[in-house]
mmCIF file of C-alpha atoms and ligand atoms in Angstrom:
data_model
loop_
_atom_site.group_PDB
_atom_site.id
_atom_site.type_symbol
_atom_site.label_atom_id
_atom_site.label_comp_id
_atom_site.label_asym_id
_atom_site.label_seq_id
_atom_site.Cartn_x
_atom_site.Cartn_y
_atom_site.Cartn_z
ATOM 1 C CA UNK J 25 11.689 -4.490 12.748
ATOM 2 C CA UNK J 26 9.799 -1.978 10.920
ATOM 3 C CA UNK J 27 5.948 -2.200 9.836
ATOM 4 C CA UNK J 28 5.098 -1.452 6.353
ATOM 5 C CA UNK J 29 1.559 -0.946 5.542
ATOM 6 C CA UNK J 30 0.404 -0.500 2.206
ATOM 7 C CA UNK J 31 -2.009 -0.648 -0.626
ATOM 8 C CA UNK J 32 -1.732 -0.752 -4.671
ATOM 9 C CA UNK J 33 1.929 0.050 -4.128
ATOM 10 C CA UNK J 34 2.752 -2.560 -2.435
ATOM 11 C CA UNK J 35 1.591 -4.914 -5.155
ATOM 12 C CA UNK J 36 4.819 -5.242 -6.397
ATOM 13 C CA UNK J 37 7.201 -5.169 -3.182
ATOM 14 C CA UNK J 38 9.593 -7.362 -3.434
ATOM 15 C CA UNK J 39 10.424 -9.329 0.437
ATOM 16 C CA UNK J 40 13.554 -11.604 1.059
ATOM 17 C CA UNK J 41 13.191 -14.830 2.777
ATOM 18 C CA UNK J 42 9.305 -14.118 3.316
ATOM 19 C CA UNK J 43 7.319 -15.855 6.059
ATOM 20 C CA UNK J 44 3.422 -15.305 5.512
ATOM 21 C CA UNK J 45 1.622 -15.072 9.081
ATOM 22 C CA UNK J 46 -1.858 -15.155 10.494
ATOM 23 C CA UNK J 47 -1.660 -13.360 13.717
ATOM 24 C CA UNK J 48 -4.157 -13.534 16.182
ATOM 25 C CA UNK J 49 -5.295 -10.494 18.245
ATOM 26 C CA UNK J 50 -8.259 -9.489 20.353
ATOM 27 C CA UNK J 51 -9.472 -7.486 17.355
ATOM 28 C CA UNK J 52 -9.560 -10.471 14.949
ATOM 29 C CA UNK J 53 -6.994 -12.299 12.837
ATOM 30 C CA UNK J 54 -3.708 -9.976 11.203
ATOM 31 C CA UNK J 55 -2.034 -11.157 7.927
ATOM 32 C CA UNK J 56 1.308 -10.289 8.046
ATOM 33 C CA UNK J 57 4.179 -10.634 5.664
ATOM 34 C CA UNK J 58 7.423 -11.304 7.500
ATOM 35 C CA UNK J 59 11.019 -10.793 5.644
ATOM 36 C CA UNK J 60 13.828 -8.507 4.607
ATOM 37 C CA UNK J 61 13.707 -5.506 2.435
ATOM 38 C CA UNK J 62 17.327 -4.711 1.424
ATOM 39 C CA UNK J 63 18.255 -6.572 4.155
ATOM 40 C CA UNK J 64 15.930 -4.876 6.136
ATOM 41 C CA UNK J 65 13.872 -6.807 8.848
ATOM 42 C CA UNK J 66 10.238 -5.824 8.058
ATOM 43 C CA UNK J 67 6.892 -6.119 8.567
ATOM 44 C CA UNK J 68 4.602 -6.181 5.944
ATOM 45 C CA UNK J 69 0.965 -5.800 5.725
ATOM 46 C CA UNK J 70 -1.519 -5.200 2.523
ATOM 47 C CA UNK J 71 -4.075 -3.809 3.812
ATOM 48 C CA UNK J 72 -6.906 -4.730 1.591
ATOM 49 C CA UNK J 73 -5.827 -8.324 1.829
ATOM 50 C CA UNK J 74 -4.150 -11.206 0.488
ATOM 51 C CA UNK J 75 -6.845 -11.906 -1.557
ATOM 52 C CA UNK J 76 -7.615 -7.984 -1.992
ATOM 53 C CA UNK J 77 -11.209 -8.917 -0.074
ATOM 54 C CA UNK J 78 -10.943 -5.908 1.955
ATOM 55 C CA UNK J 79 -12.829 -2.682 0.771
ATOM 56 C CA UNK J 80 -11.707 0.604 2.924
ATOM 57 C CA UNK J 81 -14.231 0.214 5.019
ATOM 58 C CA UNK J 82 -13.587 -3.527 5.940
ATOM 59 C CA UNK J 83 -10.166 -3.225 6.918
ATOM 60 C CA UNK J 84 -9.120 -4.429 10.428
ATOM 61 C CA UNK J 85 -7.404 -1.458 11.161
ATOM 62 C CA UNK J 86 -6.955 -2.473 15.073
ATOM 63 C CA UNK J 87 -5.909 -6.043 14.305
ATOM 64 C CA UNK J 88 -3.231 -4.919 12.028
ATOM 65 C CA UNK J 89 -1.600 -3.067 14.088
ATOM 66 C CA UNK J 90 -1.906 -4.699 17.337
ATOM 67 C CA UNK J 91 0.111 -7.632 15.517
ATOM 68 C CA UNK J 92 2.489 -5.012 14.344
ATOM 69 C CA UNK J 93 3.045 -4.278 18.098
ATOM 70 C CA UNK J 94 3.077 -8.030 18.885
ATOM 71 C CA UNK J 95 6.244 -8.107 16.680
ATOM 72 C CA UNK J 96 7.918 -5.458 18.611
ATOM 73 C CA UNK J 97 7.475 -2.663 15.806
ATOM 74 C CA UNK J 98 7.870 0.685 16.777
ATOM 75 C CA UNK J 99 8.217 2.663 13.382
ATOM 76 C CA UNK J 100 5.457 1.978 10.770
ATOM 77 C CA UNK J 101 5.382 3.472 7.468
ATOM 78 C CA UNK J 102 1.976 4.080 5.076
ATOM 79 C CA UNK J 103 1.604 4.352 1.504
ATOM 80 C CA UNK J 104 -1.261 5.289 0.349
ATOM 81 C CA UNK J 105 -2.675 6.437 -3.127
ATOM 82 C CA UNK J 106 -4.724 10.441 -2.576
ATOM 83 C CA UNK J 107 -6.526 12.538 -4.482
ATOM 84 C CA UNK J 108 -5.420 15.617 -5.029
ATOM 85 C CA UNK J 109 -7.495 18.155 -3.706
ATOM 86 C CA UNK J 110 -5.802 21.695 -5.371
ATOM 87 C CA UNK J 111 -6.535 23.082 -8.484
ATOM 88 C CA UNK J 112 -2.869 24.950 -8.228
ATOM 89 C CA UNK J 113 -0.915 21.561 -7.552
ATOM 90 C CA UNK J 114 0.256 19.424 -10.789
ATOM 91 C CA UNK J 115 0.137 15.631 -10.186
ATOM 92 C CA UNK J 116 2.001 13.561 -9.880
ATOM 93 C CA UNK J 117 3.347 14.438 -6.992
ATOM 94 C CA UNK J 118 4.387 13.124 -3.481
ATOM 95 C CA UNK J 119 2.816 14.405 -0.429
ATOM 96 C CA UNK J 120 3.999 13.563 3.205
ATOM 97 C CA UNK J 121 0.840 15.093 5.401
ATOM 98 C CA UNK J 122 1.393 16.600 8.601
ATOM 99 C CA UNK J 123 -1.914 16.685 9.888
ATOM 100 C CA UNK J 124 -5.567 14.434 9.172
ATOM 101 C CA UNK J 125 -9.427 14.812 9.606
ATOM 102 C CA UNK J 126 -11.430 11.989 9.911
ATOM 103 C CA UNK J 127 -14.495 12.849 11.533
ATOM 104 C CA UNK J 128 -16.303 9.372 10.021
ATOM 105 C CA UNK J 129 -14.157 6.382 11.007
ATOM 106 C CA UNK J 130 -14.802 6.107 14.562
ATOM 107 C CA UNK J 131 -11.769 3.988 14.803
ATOM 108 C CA UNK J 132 -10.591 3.342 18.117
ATOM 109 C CA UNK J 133 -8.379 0.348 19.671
ATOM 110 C CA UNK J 134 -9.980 1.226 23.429
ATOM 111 C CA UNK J 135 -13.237 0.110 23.418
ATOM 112 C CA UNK J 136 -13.555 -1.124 26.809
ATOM 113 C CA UNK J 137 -11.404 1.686 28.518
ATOM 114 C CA UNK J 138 -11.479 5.121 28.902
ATOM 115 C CA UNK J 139 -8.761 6.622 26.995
ATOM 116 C CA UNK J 140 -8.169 9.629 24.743
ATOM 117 C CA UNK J 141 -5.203 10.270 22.728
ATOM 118 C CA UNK J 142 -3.525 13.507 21.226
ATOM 119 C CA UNK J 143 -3.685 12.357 17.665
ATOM 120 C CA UNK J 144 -1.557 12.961 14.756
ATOM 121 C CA UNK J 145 1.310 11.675 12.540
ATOM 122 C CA UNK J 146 4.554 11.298 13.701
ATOM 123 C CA UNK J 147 7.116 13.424 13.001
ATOM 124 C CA UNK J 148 10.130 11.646 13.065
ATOM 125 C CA UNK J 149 8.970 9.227 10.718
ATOM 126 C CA UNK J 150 7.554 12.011 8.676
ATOM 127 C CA UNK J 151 11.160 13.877 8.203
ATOM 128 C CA UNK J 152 13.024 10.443 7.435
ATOM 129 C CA UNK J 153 9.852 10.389 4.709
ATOM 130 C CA UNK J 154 10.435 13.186 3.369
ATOM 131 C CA UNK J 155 14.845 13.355 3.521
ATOM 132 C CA UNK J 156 13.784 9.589 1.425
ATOM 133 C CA UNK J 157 11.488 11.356 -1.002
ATOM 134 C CA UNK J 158 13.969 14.079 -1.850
ATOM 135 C CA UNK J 159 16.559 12.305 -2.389
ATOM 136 C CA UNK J 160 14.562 9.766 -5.122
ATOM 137 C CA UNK J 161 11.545 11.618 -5.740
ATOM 138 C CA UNK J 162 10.943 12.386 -9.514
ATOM 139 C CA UNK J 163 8.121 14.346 -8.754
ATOM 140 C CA UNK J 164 7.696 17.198 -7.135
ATOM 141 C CA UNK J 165 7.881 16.830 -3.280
ATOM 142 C CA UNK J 166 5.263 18.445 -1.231
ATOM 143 C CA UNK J 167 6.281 18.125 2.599
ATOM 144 C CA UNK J 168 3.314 19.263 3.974
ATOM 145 C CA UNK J 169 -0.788 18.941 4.309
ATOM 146 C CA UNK J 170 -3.758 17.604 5.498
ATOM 147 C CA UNK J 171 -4.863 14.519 4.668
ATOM 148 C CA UNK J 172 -9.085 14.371 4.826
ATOM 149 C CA UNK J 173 -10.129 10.629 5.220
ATOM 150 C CA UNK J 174 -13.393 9.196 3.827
ATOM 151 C CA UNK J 175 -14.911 6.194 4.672
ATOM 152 C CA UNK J 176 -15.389 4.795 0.607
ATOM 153 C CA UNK J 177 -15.685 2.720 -0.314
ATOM 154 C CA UNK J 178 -17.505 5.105 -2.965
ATOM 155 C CA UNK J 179 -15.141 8.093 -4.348
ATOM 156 C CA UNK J 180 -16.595 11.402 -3.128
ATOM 157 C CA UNK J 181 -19.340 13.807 -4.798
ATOM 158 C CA UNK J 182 -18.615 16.739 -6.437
ATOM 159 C CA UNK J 183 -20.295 18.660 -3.764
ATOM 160 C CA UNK J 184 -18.186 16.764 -0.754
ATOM 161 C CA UNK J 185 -15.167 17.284 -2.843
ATOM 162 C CA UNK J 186 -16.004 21.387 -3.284
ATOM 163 C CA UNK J 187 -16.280 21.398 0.637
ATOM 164 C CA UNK J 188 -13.717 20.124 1.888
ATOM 165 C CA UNK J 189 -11.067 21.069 -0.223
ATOM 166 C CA UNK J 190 -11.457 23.975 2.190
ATOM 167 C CA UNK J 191 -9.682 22.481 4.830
ATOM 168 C CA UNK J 192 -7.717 19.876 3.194
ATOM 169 C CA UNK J 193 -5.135 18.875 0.631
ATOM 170 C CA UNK J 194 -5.199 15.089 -0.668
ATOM 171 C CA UNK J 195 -8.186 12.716 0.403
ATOM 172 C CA UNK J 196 -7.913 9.084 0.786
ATOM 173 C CA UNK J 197 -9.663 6.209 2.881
ATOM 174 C CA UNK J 198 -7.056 4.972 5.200
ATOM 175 C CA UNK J 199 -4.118 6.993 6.527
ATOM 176 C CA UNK J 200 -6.529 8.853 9.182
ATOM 177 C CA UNK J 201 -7.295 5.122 10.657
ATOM 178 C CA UNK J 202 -4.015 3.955 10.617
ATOM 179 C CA UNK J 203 -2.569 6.797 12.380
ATOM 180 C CA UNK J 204 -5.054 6.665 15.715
ATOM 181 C CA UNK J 205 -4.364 3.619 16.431
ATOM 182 C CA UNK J 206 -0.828 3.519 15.794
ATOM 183 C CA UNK J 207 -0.827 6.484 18.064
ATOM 184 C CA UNK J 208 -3.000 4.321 20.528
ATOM 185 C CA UNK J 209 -0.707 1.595 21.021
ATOM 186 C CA UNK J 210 2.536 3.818 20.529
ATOM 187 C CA UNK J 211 3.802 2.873 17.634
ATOM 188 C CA UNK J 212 5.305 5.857 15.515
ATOM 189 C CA UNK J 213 3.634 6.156 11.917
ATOM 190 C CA UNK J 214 3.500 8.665 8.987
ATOM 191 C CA UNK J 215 2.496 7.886 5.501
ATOM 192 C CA UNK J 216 3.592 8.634 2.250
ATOM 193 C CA UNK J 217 1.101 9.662 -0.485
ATOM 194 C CA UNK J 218 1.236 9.666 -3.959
ATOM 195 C CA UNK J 219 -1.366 11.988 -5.511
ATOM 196 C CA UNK J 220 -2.553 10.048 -8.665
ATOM 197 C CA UNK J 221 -5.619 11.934 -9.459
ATOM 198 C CA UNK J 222 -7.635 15.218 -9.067
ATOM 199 C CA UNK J 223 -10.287 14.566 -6.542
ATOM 200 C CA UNK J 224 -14.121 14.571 -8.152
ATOM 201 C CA UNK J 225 -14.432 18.357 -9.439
ATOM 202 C CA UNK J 226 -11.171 19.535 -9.360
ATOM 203 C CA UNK J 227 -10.184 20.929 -12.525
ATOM 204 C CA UNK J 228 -13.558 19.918 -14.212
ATOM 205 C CA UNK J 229 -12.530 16.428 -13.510
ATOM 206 C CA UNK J 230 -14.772 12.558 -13.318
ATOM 207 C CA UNK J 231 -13.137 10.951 -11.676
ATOM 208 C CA UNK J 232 -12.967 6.781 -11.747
ATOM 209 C CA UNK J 233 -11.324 4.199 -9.815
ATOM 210 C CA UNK J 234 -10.239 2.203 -12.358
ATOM 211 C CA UNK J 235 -8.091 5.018 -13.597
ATOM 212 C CA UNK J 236 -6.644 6.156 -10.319
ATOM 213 C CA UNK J 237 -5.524 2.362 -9.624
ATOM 214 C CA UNK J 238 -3.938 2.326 -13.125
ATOM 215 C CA UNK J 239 -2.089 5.852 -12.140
ATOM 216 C CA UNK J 240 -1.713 4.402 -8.157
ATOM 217 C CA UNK J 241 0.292 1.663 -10.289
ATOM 218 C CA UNK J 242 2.305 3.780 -12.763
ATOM 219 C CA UNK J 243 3.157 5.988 -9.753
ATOM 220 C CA UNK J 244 3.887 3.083 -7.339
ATOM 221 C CA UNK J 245 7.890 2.270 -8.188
ATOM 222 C CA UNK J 246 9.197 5.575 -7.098
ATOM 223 C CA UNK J 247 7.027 5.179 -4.060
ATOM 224 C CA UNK J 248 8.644 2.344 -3.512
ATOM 225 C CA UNK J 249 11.957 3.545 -4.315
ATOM 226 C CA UNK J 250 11.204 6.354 -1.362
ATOM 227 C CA UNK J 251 10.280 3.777 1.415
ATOM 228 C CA UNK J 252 13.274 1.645 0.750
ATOM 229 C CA UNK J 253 15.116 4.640 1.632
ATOM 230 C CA UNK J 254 13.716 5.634 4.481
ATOM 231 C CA UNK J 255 13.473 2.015 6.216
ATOM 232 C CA UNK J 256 17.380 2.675 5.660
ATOM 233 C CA UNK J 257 17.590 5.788 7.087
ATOM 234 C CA UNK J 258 15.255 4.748 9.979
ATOM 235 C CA UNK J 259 16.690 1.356 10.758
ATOM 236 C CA UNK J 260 20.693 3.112 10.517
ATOM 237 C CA UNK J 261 19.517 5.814 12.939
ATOM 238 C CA UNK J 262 17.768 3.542 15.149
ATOM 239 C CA UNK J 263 18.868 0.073 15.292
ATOM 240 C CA UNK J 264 22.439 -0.509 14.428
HETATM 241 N N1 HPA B 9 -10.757 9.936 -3.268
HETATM 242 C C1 HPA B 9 -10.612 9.070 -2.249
HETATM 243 N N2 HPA B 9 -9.617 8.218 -2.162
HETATM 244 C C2 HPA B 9 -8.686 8.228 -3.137
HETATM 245 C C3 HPA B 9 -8.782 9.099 -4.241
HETATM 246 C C4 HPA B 9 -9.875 10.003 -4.312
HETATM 247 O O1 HPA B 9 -10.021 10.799 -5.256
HETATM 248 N N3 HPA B 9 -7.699 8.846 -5.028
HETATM 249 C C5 HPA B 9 -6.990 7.861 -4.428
HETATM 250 N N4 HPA B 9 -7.574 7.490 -3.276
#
């Protein structure tokens, strides 16, 4: 089975013969969509909610995928929405990051224990990403960059923008999270951006979240059109 964890793109994933669970962990309760994609045995999760109740901030990060793990998945995918942080990049565009920051999170499944992992996305996943994305990809394909994770909810200020577009390429809220702790209970994850807007600043741009979900949307069917790919490519190489 592989774990799919998404946001506005997953809005309109389609799952065959879907079984809606509440899982139970020591971090709190998982909701996780059970089916087929394609034929596909996945694991779904949208990771603002069911009832989209859960802001960036909010989301169970640990409990999600400790249920993934419960389920025997050892290849998760992301998809997340970014903003682009490159005056020299045009959007849209797909970008498949290599590397994260997230100094804010704090996320962590070992609490209790003293453990420190190497982190980072993994690459496996990240090349079956990226073979997915150019083969379908409509826009241009951008295999590699750092991700810098915020903790949002709010969008970023100008001034937050200007400094760390420094050291990083696309900024989101989530992908940083999800790839500790996937890392900390060994399950292999990378995730797939689509860069739907210009971070605050960049290129004289506002920006709002109303119209980066409307773009995350318009953007979302090619992104989806990637992933089915890869689970192919990753469940061929891996389980049959
Ligand atoms: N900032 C943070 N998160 C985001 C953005 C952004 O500009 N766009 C999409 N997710």
């Amino acid at each position: 089975m592989i774990g799919i964890i998404g946001g506005t793109h997953i809005l309109e994933l389609k799952i065959e013969d879907l079984k809606e669970l509440e899982i139970e962990t020591p971090f709190g309760i998982a909701e996780v969509d059970l089916g087929k994609i394609e034929g596909f045995d996945v694991a779904v999760i949208r990771r603002h909610g069911r009832r989209k109740d859960k802001p960036p901030h909010k989301i169970n990060h640990a409990a999600n995928f400790t249920a993934l793990k419960s389920l025997g998945v050892k290849f998760a995918i992301g998809m997340g929405s970014v903003g682009c942080l490159k005056e020299d990049i045009e959007i849209p565009a797909i970008i498949i990051p290599h590397d994260y920051i997230d100094f804010f999170s704090g996320i962590t499944v070992f609490d209790r224990e003293l453990v420190h992992i190497t982190p980072g996305f993994d690459d496996y996943v990240r090349k079956k990403l990226i073979e997915a994305a150019k083969r379908n990809s409509i826009f241009p394909v951008i295999e590699n960059g750092i991700y810098f994770q915020t903790r949002g909810p709010r969008l970023e200020t100008k001034a937050e923008i200007s400094m760390i577009k420094n050291f990083a390429d696309c900024v989101g809220m989530t992908a940083g999270s999800e790839a500790t702790v996937a890392k900390e209970l060994g399950i292999k994850y990378a995730v797939l951006c689509t860069m739907d807007n210009y971070a605050h600043g960049i290129r004289g741009v506002e920006v709002d979240y109303r119209e980066i979900v409307e773009k995350a949307k318009k953007n979302a069917e090619i992104c989806l059109k990637i992933i089915k790919e890869a689970i192919k490519l990753i469940w061929k190489e891996n389980y049959s």
